[in-house]
CSV table of N, CA and C in Angstrom, one decimal:
chain,number,residue,atom,x,y,z
A,949,UNK,N,55.5,44.3,36.5
A,949,UNK,CA,53.9,44.8,37.7
A,949,UNK,C,53.2,44.0,37.2
A,950,UNK,N,52.4,43.6,38.5
A,950,UNK,CA,51.5,42.7,38.3
A,950,UNK,C,50.4,43.4,38.8
A,951,UNK,N,49.5,42.3,38.7
A,951,UNK,CA,47.7,43.5,39.1
A,951,UNK,C,47.1,41.7,39.5
A,952,UNK,N,46.6,42.2,40.9
A,952,UNK,CA,46.2,41.7,41.4
A,952,UNK,C,44.7,41.6,41.8
A,953,UNK,N,43.6,40.8,41.1
A,953,UNK,CA,41.8,41.3,41.8
A,953,UNK,C,41.7,40.0,42.8
A,954,UNK,N,40.2,40.8,43.3
A,954,UNK,CA,39.5,40.2,44.2
A,954,UNK,C,37.9,40.7,44.4
A,955,UNK,N,37.7,40.1,44.4
A,955,UNK,CA,36.0,40.2,45.1
A,955,UNK,C,34.8,39.9,44.1
A,956,UNK,N,35.4,38.9,43.4
A,956,UNK,CA,34.2,38.5,42.3
A,956,UNK,C,33.2,37.4,43.2
A,957,UNK,N,32.4,36.5,42.5
A,957,UNK,CA,31.2,35.3,43.2
A,957,UNK,C,29.9,35.3,42.6
A,958,UNK,N,29.1,35.0,43.5
A,958,UNK,CA,27.8,34.4,42.7
A,958,UNK,C,27.1,35.7,43.6
A,959,UNK,N,26.2,36.1,43.1
A,959,UNK,CA,25.5,36.9,43.7
A,959,UNK,C,23.4,37.2,43.1
A,960,UNK,N,22.7,37.4,43.3
A,960,UNK,CA,21.1,37.5,43.0
A,960,UNK,C,21.3,39.0,41.8
A,961,UNK,N,20.6,38.6,41.2
A,961,UNK,CA,19.8,40.1,40.7
A,961,UNK,C,19.2,41.1,41.2
A,962,UNK,N,20.2,41.9,41.5
A,962,UNK,CA,19.9,43.1,42.1
A,962,UNK,C,20.8,43.5,43.2
A,963,UNK,N,21.7,42.3,43.3
A,963,UNK,CA,22.4,42.6,44.7
A,963,UNK,C,23.6,43.5,43.8
A,964,UNK,N,24.7,43.6,45.0
A,964,UNK,CA,25.9,44.3,44.7
A,964,UNK,C,27.1,42.6,45.0
A,965,UNK,N,28.4,43.4,44.3
A,965,UNK,CA,29.5,43.3,44.4
A,965,UNK,C,30.8,44.4,44.3
A,966,UNK,N,31.7,44.4,45.4
A,966,UNK,CA,32.7,45.1,44.9
A,966,UNK,C,33.7,44.5,44.7
A,967,UNK,N,34.8,44.9,43.4
A,967,UNK,CA,35.9,44.3,43.0
A,967,UNK,C,37.1,45.4,43.3
A,968,UNK,N,38.6,44.5,43.6
A,968,UNK,CA,39.7,45.7,43.7
A,968,UNK,C,40.3,44.8,43.3
A,969,UNK,N,41.4,45.7,42.9
A,969,UNK,CA,42.7,45.2,42.2
A,969,UNK,C,44.1,45.8,42.6
A,970,UNK,N,45.0,45.6,43.1
A,970,UNK,CA,45.9,45.5,43.2
A,970,UNK,C,47.3,45.9,42.8
A,971,UNK,N,47.9,46.6,42.5
A,971,UNK,CA,48.7,47.2,41.3
A,971,UNK,C,50.4,46.9,42.2
A,972,UNK,N,51.2,46.7,41.7
A,972,UNK,CA,52.6,46.2,42.4
A,972,UNK,C,53.6,46.5,41.4
A,973,UNK,N,54.9,46.5,41.8
A,973,UNK,CA,55.8,46.7,40.7
A,973,UNK,C,56.1,47.9,40.1
A,974,UNK,N,56.3,48.4,38.8
A,974,UNK,CA,56.9,49.6,38.4
A,974,UNK,C,55.8,50.2,38.3
A,975,UNK,N,54.9,50.7,39.0
A,975,UNK,CA,53.6,51.3,38.0
A,975,UNK,C,54.1,52.8,38.2
A,976,UNK,N,54.6,53.6,38.1
A,976,UNK,CA,54.9,54.8,38.9
A,976,UNK,C,54.7,55.6,37.2
A,977,UNK,N,54.8,55.0,36.1
A,977,UNK,CA,54.6,55.8,34.8
A,977,UNK,C,53.2,55.6,34.4
A,978,UNK,N,52.3,55.0,34.8
A,978,UNK,CA,50.9,54.2,34.6
A,978,UNK,C,49.9,54.9,35.0
A,979,UNK,N,49.3,55.9,34.3
A,979,UNK,CA,48.4,56.2,35.4
A,979,UNK,C,47.0,56.5,34.9
A,980,UNK,N,46.3,55.3,34.8
A,980,UNK,CA,45.0,54.8,34.2
A,980,UNK,C,44.8,53.6,34.9
A,981,UNK,N,43.6,53.2,35.3
A,981,UNK,CA,43.5,51.9,35.6
A,981,UNK,C,42.0,51.7,35.1
A,982,UNK,N,42.0,50.8,34.8
A,982,UNK,CA,41.0,50.2,33.8
A,982,UNK,C,40.1,48.6,34.8
A,983,UNK,N,39.0,48.7,34.4
A,983,UNK,CA,37.8,47.0,34.0
A,983,UNK,C,37.6,46.9,32.9
A,984,UNK,N,37.9,45.3,32.4
A,984,UNK,CA,37.2,45.2,31.0
A,984,UNK,C,36.2,43.6,31.6
A,985,UNK,N,35.8,43.1,30.7
A,985,UNK,CA,35.0,42.2,31.1
A,985,UNK,C,34.2,40.7,30.1
A,986,UNK,N,34.9,39.8,29.6
A,986,UNK,CA,34.6,38.6,29.1
A,986,UNK,C,33.7,38.2,29.6
A,987,UNK,N,32.4,37.9,28.3
A,987,UNK,CA,31.0,36.9,29.1
A,987,UNK,C,31.5,35.6,27.9
A,988,UNK,N,30.7,34.6,28.4
A,988,UNK,CA,31.6,33.1,27.1
A,988,UNK,C,31.3,33.7,25.7
A,989,UNK,N,31.8,33.0,25.1
A,989,UNK,CA,31.4,33.1,24.1
A,989,UNK,C,31.7,35.0,23.0
A,990,UNK,N,31.7,35.5,24.2
A,990,UNK,CA,31.5,37.0,23.7
A,990,UNK,C,33.2,38.1,23.9
A,991,UNK,N,33.3,39.1,23.3
A,991,UNK,CA,34.3,39.7,23.3
A,991,UNK,C,34.8,40.2,24.1
A,992,UNK,N,35.7,40.4,24.7
A,992,UNK,CA,35.9,41.4,25.8
A,992,UNK,C,35.9,42.7,25.9
A,993,UNK,N,35.2,42.8,27.1
A,993,UNK,CA,34.4,44.7,26.4
A,993,UNK,C,34.4,45.3,27.3
A,994,UNK,N,35.0,47.0,27.3
A,994,UNK,CA,35.6,47.8,28.3
A,994,UNK,C,34.0,48.1,29.2
A,995,UNK,N,34.6,48.4,30.7
A,995,UNK,CA,33.0,48.6,31.7
A,995,UNK,C,33.8,49.9,32.1
A,996,UNK,N,34.8,50.3,33.0
A,996,UNK,CA,35.3,51.4,33.1
A,996,UNK,C,36.8,51.8,33.3
A,997,UNK,N,37.2,53.2,33.0
A,997,UNK,CA,37.7,53.0,33.5
A,997,UNK,C,38.7,54.5,34.2
A,998,UNK,N,39.3,54.7,34.7
A,998,UNK,CA,39.9,55.9,35.5
A,998,UNK,C,41.0,56.1,35.2
A,999,UNK,N,41.6,58.0,35.3
A,999,UNK,CA,43.1,58.1,34.6
A,999,UNK,C,43.5,59.6,36.2
A,1000,UNK,N,44.1,59.4,37.4
A,1000,UNK,CA,44.5,60.3,38.0
A,1000,UNK,C,44.7,61.3,37.9
A,1001,UNK,N,45.6,61.6,36.5
A,1001,UNK,CA,45.3,63.2,35.7
A,1001,UNK,C,44.5,64.1,35.1
A,1002,UNK,N,43.9,64.6,36.2
A,1002,UNK,CA,42.8,65.0,35.4
A,1002,UNK,C,41.6,64.1,35.9
A,1003,UNK,N,41.7,63.5,36.6
A,1003,UNK,CA,40.8,63.2,37.6
A,1003,UNK,C,39.3,62.4,36.7
A,1004,UNK,N,39.8,61.5,35.9
A,1004,UNK,CA,39.1,61.3,34.1
A,1004,UNK,C,38.7,60.2,35.0
A,1005,UNK,N,36.9,59.8,34.6
A,1005,UNK,CA,36.5,58.4,34.5
A,1005,UNK,C,35.7,58.2,34.3
A,1006,UNK,N,35.5,56.7,33.2
A,1006,UNK,CA,34.5,56.8,31.8
A,1006,UNK,C,33.8,55.5,32.0
A,1007,UNK,N,33.2,55.1,31.6
A,1007,UNK,CA,31.9,54.3,32.0
A,1007,UNK,C,31.6,53.7,30.5
A,1008,UNK,N,31.2,52.5,30.5
A,1008,UNK,CA,30.4,51.9,29.1
A,1008,UNK,C,29.0,52.2,29.5
A,1009,UNK,N,28.3,52.1,28.8
A,1009,UNK,CA,26.5,53.2,28.8
A,1009,UNK,C,26.3,51.6,29.6
A,1010,UNK,N,26.2,50.2,29.0
A,1010,UNK,CA,25.7,49.3,29.8
A,1010,UNK,C,25.6,49.3,31.1
A,1011,UNK,N,27.0,49.9,31.9
A,1011,UNK,CA,26.6,50.4,33.5
A,1011,UNK,C,26.7,51.4,33.8
A,1012,UNK,N,26.3,52.3,33.5
A,1012,UNK,CA,26.6,53.8,33.8
A,1012,UNK,C,25.2,53.9,34.7
A,1013,UNK,N,25.5,54.6,35.6
A,1013,UNK,CA,24.4,54.6,36.8
A,1013,UNK,C,24.7,53.4,37.9
A,1014,UNK,N,24.8,52.5,37.4
A,1014,UNK,CA,25.2,50.8,38.2
A,1014,UNK,C,26.4,50.7,38.7
A,1015,UNK,N,27.4,51.1,38.4
A,1015,UNK,CA,28.8,50.9,38.5
A,1015,UNK,C,29.4,52.1,39.0
A,1016,UNK,N,30.5,52.1,39.9
A,1016,UNK,CA,31.3,52.7,40.4
A,1016,UNK,C,32.7,53.3,40.8
A,1017,UNK,N,33.4,53.5,39.6
A,1017,UNK,CA,34.8,52.9,39.5
A,1017,UNK,C,35.7,53.6,41.0
A,1018,UNK,N,36.6,53.6,41.6
A,1018,UNK,CA,37.2,54.5,42.6
A,1018,UNK,C,38.8,53.8,42.4
A,1019,UNK,N,39.4,54.9,42.8
A,1019,UNK,CA,40.9,54.4,42.6
A,1019,UNK,C,41.7,55.0,44.3
A,1020,UNK,N,42.6,53.6,45.2
A,1020,UNK,CA,43.5,54.2,46.1
A,1020,UNK,C,44.7,55.0,45.9
A,1021,UNK,N,45.0,55.8,45.8
A,1021,UNK,CA,46.8,56.0,44.7
A,1021,UNK,C,47.7,55.2,45.7
A,1022,UNK,N,47.4,55.5,47.3
A,1022,UNK,CA,48.4,55.3,48.1
A,1022,UNK,C,48.2,53.9,48.0
A,1023,UNK,N,47.7,53.1,47.8
A,1023,UNK,CA,47.5,51.6,47.9
A,1023,UNK,C,48.3,51.0,46.5
A,1024,UNK,N,47.8,51.9,45.2
A,1024,UNK,CA,48.1,51.1,44.0
A,1024,UNK,C,46.0,50.5,43.7
A,1025,UNK,N,45.5,50.4,44.2
A,1025,UNK,CA,44.3,50.0,44.3
A,1025,UNK,C,43.5,50.5,43.8
A,1026,UNK,N,42.6,50.0,43.0
A,1026,UNK,CA,41.1,50.2,41.6
A,1026,UNK,C,40.2,49.4,42.5
A,1027,UNK,N,38.9,50.1,42.5
A,1027,UNK,CA,37.9,49.4,43.4
A,1027,UNK,C,37.0,49.3,42.3
A,1028,UNK,N,35.8,48.4,42.0
A,1028,UNK,CA,34.8,48.2,40.9
A,1028,UNK,C,33.9,48.3,41.8
A,1029,UNK,N,32.8,49.5,42.3
A,1029,UNK,CA,31.3,49.2,43.1
A,1029,UNK,C,30.1,48.6,41.6
A,1030,UNK,N,29.5,47.3,42.2
A,1030,UNK,CA,28.8,47.4,41.5
A,1030,UNK,C,27.2,47.1,42.2
A,1031,UNK,N,26.7,47.3,41.2
A,1031,UNK,CA,25.2,47.3,42.0
A,1031,UNK,C,24.2,47.4,41.0
A,1032,UNK,N,23.1,46.6,41.7
A,1032,UNK,CA,21.8,47.0,40.6
A,1032,UNK,C,22.7,46.0,39.3
A,1033,UNK,N,22.9,44.3,39.7
A,1033,UNK,CA,23.5,43.9,38.7
A,1033,UNK,C,22.5,42.7,38.3
A,1034,UNK,N,22.9,42.7,37.0
A,1034,UNK,CA,21.9,41.2,36.6
A,1034,UNK,C,22.3,41.0,36.2
A,1035,UNK,N,21.6,39.8,35.3
A,1035,UNK,CA,22.2,38.1,34.3
A,1035,UNK,C,23.2,38.4,33.7
A,1036,UNK,N,23.0,39.0,32.9
A,1036,UNK,CA,24.0,39.9,31.5
A,1036,UNK,C,25.1,40.2,32.5
A,1037,UNK,N,25.0,40.3,33.3
A,1037,UNK,CA,26.6,41.4,34.4
A,1037,UNK,C,27.4,39.9,34.1
A,1038,UNK,N,27.5,39.1,34.0
A,1038,UNK,CA,27.9,37.8,34.3
A,1038,UNK,C,29.0,37.6,33.7
A,1039,UNK,N,30.0,37.6,33.7
A,1039,UNK,CA,31.5,37.6,32.6
A,1039,UNK,C,32.9,37.4,34.4
A,1040,UNK,N,33.9,37.2,33.5
A,1040,UNK,CA,34.9,37.5,34.2
A,1040,UNK,C,36.0,38.7,33.7
A,1041,UNK,N,36.1,39.0,35.1
A,1041,UNK,CA,36.5,40.4,35.1
A,1041,UNK,C,37.9,40.8,35.0
A,1042,UNK,N,38.2,41.6,34.4
A,1042,UNK,CA,39.4,42.2,34.3
A,1042,UNK,C,40.4,43.0,34.9
A,1043,UNK,N,41.5,43.5,35.8
A,1043,UNK,CA,41.9,45.1,36.0
A,1043,UNK,C,42.8,45.1,34.5
A,1044,UNK,N,42.9,46.3,34.5
A,1044,UNK,CA,44.0,46.7,33.7
A,1044,UNK,C,44.9,48.4,34.1
A,1045,UNK,N,45.9,48.0,33.3
A,1045,UNK,CA,47.4,49.3,33.9
A,1045,UNK,C,47.6,50.1,32.2
A,1046,UNK,N,47.4,51.3,32.6
A,1046,UNK,CA,48.1,51.4,31.8
A,1046,UNK,C,48.4,53.2,31.4
A,1047,UNK,N,49.6,54.1,31.0
A,1047,UNK,CA,49.2,55.6,31.1
A,1047,UNK,C,48.1,56.3,30.6
A,1048,UNK,N,47.2,55.8,30.2
A,1048,UNK,CA,45.7,56.6,29.9
A,1048,UNK,C,44.1,55.5,29.2
A,1049,UNK,N,43.2,55.7,29.3
A,1049,UNK,CA,42.3,55.1,29.7
A,1049,UNK,C,41.5,54.9,28.1
A,1050,UNK,N,41.5,53.8,27.9
A,1050,UNK,CA,40.9,53.3,26.4
A,1050,UNK,C,40.1,52.1,26.3
A,1051,UNK,N,39.2,52.6,25.4
A,1051,UNK,CA,38.3,51.5,25.1
A,1051,UNK,C,38.6,50.0,24.4
A,1052,UNK,N,39.8,50.0,23.9
A,1052,UNK,CA,39.9,49.3,22.8
A,1052,UNK,C,41.1,48.3,23.8
A,1053,UNK,N,40.7,47.1,24.1
A,1053,UNK,CA,41.7,45.9,25.3
A,1053,UNK,C,43.4,45.8,24.6
A,1054,UNK,N,43.2,46.3,23.9
A,1054,UNK,CA,44.6,45.8,22.6
A,1054,UNK,C,45.2,46.8,23.4
A,1055,UNK,N,44.6,47.9,23.5
A,1055,UNK,CA,45.5,49.0,24.0
A,1055,UNK,C,46.4,49.1,25.1
A,1056,UNK,N,45.9,48.2,26.0
A,1056,UNK,CA,46.2,48.6,27.2
A,1056,UNK,C,47.5,47.3,28.0
A,1057,UNK,N,48.7,47.6,28.6
A,1057,UNK,CA,49.9,46.8,28.3
A,1057,UNK,C,49.4,46.1,29.5
A,1058,UNK,N,49.2,46.1,30.5
A,1058,UNK,CA,48.6,45.3,31.9
A,1058,UNK,C,47.4,45.0,32.3
A,1059,UNK,N,47.2,43.3,32.3
A,1059,UNK,CA,46.5,42.7,33.0
A,1059,UNK,C,46.6,41.9,34.1
A,1060,UNK,N,45.3,41.8,35.0
A,1060,UNK,CA,45.4,41.2,35.6
A,1060,UNK,C,44.3,39.4,35.3
A,1061,UNK,N,44.6,38.9,36.3
A,1061,UNK,CA,44.6,37.4,35.9
A,1061,UNK,C,42.8,37.2,36.0
A,1062,UNK,N,42.2,37.8,36.3
A,1062,UNK,CA,40.4,37.9,36.0
A,1062,UNK,C,39.9,37.0,37.6
A,1063,UNK,N,38.4,37.8,37.6
A,1063,UNK,CA,38.0,37.4,38.7
A,1063,UNK,C,36.3,37.1,37.9
A,1064,UNK,N,35.8,36.1,38.3
A,1064,UNK,CA,34.6,36.1,37.9
A,1064,UNK,C,33.9,36.3,39.0
A,1065,UNK,N,32.8,36.7,38.2
A,1065,UNK,CA,31.2,37.3,38.7
A,1065,UNK,C,29.9,37.0,38.1
A,1066,UNK,N,29.3,36.0,38.9
A,1066,UNK,CA,28.3,35.3,38.1
A,1066,UNK,C,26.9,36.0,39.0
A,1067,UNK,N,26.1,36.5,38.3
A,1067,UNK,CA,25.0,37.1,38.0
A,1067,UNK,C,23.7,36.2,38.2
A,1068,UNK,N,22.8,35.4,39.6
A,1068,UNK,CA,21.2,34.7,38.9
A,1068,UNK,C,20.2,35.6,39.1
A,1069,UNK,N,19.6,34.7,38.1
A,1069,UNK,CA,18.2,35.5,37.5
A,1069,UNK,C,17.3,35.1,38.9
């Protein structure tokens, strides 16, 4: 399984970015995709997750109302639309894939390489 993220970059506070992550390989048994982020000197934290069965979506409190996770099953791609970005959203964002949505990063089996998001004030 391989996960490839794209869409990171530099944006001013209040702006928007959309991250994409495409999964390839034997993904059929893994129904959930998610996003984590890690800022310098901080632990990796859950941002959002979605599971196709049951139509489940979950968000960290810090991004609720600003970020939206969506999925295109036909393309094996998950998106993270990020609006009203804040400097504290600056981090490396990682895509994940597994059988369910977990808040603990240790429970996710597959990870992308990460994409940098920088929000300037």
